[in-house]
Tab-separated table of C-alpha atoms and ligand atoms in Angstrom:
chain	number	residue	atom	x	y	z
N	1	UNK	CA	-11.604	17.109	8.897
N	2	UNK	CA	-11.502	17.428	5.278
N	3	UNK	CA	-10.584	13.965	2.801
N	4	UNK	CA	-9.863	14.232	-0.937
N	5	UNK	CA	-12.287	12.910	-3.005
N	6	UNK	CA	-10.292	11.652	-5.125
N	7	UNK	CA	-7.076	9.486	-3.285
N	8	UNK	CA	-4.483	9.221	-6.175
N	9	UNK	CA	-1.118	9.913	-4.133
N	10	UNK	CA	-0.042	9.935	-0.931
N	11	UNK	CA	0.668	13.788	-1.355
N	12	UNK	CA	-3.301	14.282	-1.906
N	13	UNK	CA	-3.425	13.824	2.213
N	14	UNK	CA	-1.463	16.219	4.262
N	15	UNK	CA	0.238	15.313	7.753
N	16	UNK	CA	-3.123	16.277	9.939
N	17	UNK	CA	-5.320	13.925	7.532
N	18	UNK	CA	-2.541	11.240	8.095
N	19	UNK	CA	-2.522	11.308	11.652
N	20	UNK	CA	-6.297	11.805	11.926
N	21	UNK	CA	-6.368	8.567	9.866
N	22	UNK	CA	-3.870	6.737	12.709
N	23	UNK	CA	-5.636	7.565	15.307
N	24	UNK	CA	-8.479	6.594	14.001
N	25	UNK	CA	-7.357	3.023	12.810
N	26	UNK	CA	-6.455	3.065	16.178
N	27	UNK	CA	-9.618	2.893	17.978
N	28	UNK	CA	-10.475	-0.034	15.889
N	29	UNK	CA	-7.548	-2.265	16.589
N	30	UNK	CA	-7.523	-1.539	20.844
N	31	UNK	CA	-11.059	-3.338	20.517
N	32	UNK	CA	-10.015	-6.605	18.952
N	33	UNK	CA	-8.715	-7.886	21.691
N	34	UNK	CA	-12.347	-8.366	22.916
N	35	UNK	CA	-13.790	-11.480	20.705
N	36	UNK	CA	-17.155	-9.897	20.150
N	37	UNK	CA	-15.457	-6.738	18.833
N	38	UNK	CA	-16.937	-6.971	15.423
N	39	UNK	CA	-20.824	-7.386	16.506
N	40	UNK	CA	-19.829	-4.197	19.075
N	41	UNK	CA	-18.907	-2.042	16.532
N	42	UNK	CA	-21.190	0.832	15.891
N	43	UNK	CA	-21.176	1.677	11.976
N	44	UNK	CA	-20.332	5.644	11.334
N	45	UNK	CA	-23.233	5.714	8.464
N	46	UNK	CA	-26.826	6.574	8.748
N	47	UNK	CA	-27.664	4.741	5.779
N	48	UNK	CA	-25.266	1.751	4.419
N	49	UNK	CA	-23.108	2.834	1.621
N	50	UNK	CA	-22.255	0.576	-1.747
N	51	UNK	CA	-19.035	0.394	-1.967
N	52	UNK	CA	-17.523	-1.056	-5.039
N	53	UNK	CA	-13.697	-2.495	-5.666
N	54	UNK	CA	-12.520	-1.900	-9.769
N	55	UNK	CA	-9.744	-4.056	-10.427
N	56	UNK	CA	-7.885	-3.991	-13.794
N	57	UNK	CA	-5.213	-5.892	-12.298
N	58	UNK	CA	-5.051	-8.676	-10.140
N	59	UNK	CA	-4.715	-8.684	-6.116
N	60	UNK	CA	-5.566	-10.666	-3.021
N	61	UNK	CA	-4.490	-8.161	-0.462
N	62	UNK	CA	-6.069	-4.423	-1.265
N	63	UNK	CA	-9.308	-5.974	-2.688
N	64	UNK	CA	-9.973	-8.254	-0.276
N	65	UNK	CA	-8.791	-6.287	2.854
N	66	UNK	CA	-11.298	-3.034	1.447
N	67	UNK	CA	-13.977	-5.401	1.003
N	68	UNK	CA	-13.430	-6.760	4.565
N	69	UNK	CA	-13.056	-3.258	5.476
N	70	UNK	CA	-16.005	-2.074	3.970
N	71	UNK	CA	-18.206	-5.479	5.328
N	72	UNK	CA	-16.514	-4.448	8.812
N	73	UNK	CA	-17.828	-0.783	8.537
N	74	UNK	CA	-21.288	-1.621	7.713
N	75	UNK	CA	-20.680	-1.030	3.730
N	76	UNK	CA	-22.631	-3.041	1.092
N	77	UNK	CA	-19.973	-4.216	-1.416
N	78	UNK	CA	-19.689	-4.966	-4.889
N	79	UNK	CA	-16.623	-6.489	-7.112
N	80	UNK	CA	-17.174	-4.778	-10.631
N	81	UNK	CA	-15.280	-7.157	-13.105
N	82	UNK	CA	-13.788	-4.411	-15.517
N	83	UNK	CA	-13.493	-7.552	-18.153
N	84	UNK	CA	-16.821	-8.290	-18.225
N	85	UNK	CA	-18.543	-4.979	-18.499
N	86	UNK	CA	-19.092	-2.510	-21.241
N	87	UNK	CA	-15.767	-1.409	-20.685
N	88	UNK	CA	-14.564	-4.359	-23.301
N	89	UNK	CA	-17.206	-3.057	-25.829
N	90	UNK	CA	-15.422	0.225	-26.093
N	91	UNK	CA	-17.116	2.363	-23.135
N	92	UNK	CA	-14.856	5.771	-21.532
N	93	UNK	CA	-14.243	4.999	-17.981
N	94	UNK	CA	-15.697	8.367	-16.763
N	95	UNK	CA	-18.869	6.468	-18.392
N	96	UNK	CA	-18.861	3.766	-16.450
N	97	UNK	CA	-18.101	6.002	-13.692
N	98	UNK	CA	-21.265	7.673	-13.893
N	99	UNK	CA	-23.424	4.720	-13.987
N	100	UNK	CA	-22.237	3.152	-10.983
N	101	UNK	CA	-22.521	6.586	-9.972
N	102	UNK	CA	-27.085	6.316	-10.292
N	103	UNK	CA	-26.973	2.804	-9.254
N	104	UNK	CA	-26.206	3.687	-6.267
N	105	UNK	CA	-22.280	3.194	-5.574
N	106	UNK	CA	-20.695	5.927	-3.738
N	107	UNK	CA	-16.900	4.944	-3.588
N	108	UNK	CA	-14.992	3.248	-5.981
N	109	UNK	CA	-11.196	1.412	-5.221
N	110	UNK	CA	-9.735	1.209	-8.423
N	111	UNK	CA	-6.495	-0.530	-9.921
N	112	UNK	CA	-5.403	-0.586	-13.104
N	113	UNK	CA	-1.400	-0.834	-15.133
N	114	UNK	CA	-1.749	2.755	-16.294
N	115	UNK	CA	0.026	5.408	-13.855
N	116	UNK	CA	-2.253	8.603	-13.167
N	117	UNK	CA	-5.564	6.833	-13.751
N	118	UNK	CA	-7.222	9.268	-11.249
N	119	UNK	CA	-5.755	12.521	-12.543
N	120	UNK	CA	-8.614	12.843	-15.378
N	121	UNK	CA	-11.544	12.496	-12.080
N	122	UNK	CA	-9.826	15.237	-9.915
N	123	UNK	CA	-11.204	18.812	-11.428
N	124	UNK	CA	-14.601	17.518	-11.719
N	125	UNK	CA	-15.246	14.131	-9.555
N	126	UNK	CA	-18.387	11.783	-10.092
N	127	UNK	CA	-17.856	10.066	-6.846
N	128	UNK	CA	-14.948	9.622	-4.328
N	129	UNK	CA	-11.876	6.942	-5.848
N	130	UNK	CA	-9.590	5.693	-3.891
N	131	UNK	CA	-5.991	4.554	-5.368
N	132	UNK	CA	-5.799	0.722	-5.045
N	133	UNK	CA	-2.282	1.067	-7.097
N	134	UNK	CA	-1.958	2.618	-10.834
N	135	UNK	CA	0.852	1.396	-12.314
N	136	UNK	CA	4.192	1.856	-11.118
N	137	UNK	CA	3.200	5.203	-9.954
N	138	UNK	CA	1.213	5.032	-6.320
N	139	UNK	CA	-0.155	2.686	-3.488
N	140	UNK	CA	-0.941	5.029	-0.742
N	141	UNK	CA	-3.521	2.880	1.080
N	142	UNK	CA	-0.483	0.219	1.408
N	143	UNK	CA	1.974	3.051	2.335
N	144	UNK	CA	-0.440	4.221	5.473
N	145	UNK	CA	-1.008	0.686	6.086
N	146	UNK	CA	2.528	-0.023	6.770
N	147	UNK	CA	2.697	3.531	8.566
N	148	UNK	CA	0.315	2.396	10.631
N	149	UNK	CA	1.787	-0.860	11.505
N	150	UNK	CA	5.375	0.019	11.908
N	151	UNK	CA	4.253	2.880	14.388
N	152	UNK	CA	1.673	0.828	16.524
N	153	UNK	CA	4.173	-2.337	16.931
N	154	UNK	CA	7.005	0.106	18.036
N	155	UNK	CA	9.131	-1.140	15.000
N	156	UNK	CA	10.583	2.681	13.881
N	157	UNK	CA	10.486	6.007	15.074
N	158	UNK	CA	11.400	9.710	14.090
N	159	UNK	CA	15.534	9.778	13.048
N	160	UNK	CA	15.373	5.968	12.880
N	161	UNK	CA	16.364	4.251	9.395
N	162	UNK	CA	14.069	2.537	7.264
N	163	UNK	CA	15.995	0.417	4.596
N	164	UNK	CA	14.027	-0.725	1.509
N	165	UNK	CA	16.023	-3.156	-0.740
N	166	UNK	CA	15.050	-4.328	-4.074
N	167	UNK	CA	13.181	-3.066	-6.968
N	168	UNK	CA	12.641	0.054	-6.319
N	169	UNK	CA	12.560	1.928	-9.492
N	170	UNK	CA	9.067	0.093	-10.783
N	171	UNK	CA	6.975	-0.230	-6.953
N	172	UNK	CA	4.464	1.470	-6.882
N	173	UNK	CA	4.269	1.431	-3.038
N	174	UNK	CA	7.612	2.701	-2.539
N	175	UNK	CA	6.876	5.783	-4.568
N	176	UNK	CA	3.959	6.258	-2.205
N	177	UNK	CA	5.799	5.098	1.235
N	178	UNK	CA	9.223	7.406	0.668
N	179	UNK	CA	7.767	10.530	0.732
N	180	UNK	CA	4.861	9.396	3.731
N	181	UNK	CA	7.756	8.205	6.402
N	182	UNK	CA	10.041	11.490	5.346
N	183	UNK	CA	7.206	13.428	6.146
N	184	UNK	CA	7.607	11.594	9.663
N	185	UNK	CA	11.452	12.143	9.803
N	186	UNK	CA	12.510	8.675	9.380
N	187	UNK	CA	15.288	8.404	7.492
N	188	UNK	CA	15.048	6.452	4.105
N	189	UNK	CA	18.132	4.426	3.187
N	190	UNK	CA	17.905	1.766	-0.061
N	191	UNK	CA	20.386	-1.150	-0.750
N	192	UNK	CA	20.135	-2.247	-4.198
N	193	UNK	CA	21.275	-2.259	-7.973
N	194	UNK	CA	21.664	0.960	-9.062
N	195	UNK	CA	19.371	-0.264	-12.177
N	196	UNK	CA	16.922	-0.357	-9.505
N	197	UNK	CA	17.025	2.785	-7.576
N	198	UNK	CA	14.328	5.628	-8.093
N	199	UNK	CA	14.356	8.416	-9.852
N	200	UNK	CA	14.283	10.753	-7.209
N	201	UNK	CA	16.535	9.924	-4.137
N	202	UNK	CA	16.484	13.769	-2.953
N	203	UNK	CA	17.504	12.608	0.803
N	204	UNK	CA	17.711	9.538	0.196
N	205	UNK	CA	21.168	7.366	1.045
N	206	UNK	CA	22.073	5.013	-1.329
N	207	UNK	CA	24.325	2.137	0.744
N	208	UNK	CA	25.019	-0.504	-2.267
N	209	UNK	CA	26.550	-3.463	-0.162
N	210	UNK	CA	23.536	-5.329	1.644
N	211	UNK	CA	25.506	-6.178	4.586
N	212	UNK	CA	26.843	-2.757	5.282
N	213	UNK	CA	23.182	-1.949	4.914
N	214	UNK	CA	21.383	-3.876	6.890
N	215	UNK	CA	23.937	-3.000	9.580
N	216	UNK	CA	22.679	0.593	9.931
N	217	UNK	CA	18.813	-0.468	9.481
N	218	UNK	CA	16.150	-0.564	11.757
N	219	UNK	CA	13.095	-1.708	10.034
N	220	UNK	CA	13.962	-3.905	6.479
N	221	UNK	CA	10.931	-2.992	3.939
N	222	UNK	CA	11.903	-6.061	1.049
N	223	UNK	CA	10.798	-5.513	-2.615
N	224	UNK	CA	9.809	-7.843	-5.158
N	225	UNK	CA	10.979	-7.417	-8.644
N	226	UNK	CA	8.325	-5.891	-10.827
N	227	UNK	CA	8.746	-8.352	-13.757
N	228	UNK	CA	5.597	-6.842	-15.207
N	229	UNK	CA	6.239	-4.024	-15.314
N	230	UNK	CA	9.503	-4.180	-17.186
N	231	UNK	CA	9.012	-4.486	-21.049
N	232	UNK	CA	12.487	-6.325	-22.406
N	233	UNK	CA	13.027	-9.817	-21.839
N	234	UNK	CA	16.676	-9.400	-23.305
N	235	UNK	CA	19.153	-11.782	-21.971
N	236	UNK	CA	21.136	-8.584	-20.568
N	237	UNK	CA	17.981	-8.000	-19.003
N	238	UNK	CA	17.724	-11.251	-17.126
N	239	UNK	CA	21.013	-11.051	-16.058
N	240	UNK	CA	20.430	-7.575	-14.341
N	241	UNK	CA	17.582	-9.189	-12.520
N	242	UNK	CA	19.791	-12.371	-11.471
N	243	UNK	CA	22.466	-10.102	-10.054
N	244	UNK	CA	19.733	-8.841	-8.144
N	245	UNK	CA	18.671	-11.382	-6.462
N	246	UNK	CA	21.704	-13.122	-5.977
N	247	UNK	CA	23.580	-10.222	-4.117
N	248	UNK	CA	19.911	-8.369	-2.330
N	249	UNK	CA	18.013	-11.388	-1.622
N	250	UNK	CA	17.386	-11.373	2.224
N	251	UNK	CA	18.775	-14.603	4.086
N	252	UNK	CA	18.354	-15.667	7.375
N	253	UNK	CA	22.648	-15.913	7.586
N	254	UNK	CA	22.388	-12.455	6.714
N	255	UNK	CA	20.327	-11.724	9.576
N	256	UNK	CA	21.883	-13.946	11.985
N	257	UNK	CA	25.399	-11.992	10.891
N	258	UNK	CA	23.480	-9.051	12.972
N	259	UNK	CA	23.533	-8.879	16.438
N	260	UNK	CA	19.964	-7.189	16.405
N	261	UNK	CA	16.380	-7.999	15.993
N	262	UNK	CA	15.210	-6.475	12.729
N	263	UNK	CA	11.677	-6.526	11.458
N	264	UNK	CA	10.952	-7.475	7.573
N	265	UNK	CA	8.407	-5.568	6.046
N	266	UNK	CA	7.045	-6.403	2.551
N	267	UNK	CA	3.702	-5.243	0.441
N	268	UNK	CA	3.685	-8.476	-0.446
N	269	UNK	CA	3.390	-10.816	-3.038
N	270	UNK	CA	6.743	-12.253	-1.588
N	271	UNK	CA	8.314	-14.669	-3.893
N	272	UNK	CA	9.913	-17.153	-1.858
N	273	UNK	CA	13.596	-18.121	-2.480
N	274	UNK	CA	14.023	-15.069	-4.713
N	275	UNK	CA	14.156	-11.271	-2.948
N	276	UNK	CA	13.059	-13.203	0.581
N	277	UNK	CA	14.373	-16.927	1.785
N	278	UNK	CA	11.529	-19.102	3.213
N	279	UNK	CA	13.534	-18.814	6.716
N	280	UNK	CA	13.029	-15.918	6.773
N	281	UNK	CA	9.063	-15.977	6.258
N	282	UNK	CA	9.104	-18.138	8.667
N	283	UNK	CA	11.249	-16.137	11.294
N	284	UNK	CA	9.595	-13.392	14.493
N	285	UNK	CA	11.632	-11.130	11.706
N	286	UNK	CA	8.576	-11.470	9.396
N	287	UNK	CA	5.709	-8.943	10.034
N	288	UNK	CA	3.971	-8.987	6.280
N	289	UNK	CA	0.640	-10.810	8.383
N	290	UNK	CA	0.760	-8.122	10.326
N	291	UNK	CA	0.265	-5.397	7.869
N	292	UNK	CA	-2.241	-7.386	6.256
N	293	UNK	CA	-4.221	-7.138	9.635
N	294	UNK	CA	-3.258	-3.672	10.160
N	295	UNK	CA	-4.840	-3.014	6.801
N	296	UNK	CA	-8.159	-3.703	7.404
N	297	UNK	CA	-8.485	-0.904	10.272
N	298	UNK	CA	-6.699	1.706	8.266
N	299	UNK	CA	-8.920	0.849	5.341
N	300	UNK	CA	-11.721	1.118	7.349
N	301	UNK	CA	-11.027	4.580	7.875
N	302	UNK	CA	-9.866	5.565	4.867
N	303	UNK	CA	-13.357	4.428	3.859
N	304	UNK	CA	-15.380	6.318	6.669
N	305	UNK	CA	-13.668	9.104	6.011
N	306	UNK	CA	-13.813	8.931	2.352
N	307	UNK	CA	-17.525	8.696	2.433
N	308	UNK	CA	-18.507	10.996	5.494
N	309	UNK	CA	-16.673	13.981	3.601
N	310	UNK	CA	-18.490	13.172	0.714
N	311	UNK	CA	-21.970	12.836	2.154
N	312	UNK	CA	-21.649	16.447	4.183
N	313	UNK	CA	-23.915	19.027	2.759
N	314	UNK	CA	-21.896	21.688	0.493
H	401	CP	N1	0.309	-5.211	-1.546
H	401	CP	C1	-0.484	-5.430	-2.607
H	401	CP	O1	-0.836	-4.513	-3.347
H	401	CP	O2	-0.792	-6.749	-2.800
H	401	CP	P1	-1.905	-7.286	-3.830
H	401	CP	O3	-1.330	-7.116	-5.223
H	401	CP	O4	-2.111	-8.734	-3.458
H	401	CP	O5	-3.121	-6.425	-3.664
């Protein structure tokens, strides 16, 4: 099975990859439920990789879960603090690239606020990259996380309706997840402002009342707003994101008002009280923990595979 070298998008993996990556994350997750799992698992690499996270940004959940990941698959790791390296003194990033590159690091999970980050590394790669989110343009390790997780807990299936609500002009995930669950045949409904919807919503249905919404939905994926990534702090501005979450946010009377179980999805960080109510955090609804333990096993294979490919003789 072939792997990109360089993950950038979700459309940089086609639907064989994907599944080969499921299945995969599979075989890790049946064996948890055996205590010792972790000291019985047999590492796919002859000799231990270096495997180094490249935050621009900050995170708790993709850093951390790929450097679990990477501990769990018999990686060495390393945290490369982009503010205290030559970077700051005016160094290229393909640079810096290339002398991780003969240290010894042979995959690299970068973040950073600039969209297309990757795009310059993709004719001529130093070493695989893996998207840890650029901007408001991808997350596709968090998209086949919660691919992974929605399919193995049963929560949606093909002609079923996903419903994302929120900000989903500025996620990056979102722009990663739509066109990953399509590819699946799920259908993709979004309840928002129309501020907020993206820019392409080619088979996409747009419900704008929440309650009509939810009604149709059988798996809730909730949004924070991207305050950071918006530049005006105009008082029009704050309004637009008030009347956001005043008429989105997700409430547990809004759930009750359904005579259905519905499972809550969200990349998380949630902010409590504003797109999500603590209830509902609280609530069997509520399966963010979940795809932060899915994510390790999917990120463990997006790192075998990443590195495998890379190591095979050409
Ligand atoms: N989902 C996600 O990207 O969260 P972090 O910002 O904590 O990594």
């Amino acid at each position: 099975m072939s792997f990109p070298t360089i993950l950038e998008s979700i459309s940089d993996l086609n639907r064989e990859q994907i599944e080969h990556l499921l299945i995969s994350s599979k075989t890790k997750i049946n064996l948890t439920d055996n205590g010792q799992y972790w000291e019985r698992y047999t590492s796919k690499f002859k000799t231990k990789p270096i495997i180094s996270t490249f935050f621009f940004e900050p995170s708790t959940r993709t850093k951390n879960s790929f450097l679990v990941a990477a501990l769990r698959s018999g990686c060495h790791t390393l945290d490369f603090k982009a503010d205290e390296s030559s970077i700051k003194k005016g160094e290229q990033l393909d640079e810096t690239i290339k002398t991780l590159k003969y240290q010894g690091v042979e995959l690299i999970i970068i973040r950073s606020n600039k969209a297309n980050i990757l795009n310059e590394f993709k004719i001529n790669p130093i070493i695989p990259m893996i998207n840890g989110g650029d901007g408001s343009n991808q997350h596709p390790t968090q998209a086949l996380t919660d691919l992974f997780t929605a399919l193995n807990l049963k929560h949606i299936k093909e002609n079923q309706n996903l419903l994302i609500v929120g900000d989903a002009k500025y996620s990056r995930v979102i722009h990663s997840l739509i066109p990953m669950f399509k590819l699946w045949n799920i259908n993709i409904l979004i309840s928002t402002l129309s501020y907020f919807l993206p820019n392409d919503m080619d088979n996409i249905e747009y419900i704008e009342d929440i309650n009509q919404a939810l009604a149709k939905a059988d798996m809730v994926y909730i949004l924070r707003p991207q305050i950071e990534r918006h530049t005006s702090d105009s008082d029009e501005y704050k309004e637009i994101f008030n009347e956001l979450v005043s008429k989105y946010k997700i409430t547990a009377k809004r759930l009750n008002n359904l005579n259905k179980f519905v499972p809550i999805y969200h990349p998380g960080p949630a902010n409590i009280g504003v797109e999500i109510d603590e209830e509902i955090i609280k609530s069997k609804n509520y399966q963010a923990y979940q795809q932060v333990k899915h994510s390790i096993f999917m990120r463990m294979s997006l790192i075998e595979e990443s590195i495998l490919n890379y190591r095979k003789p050409r």
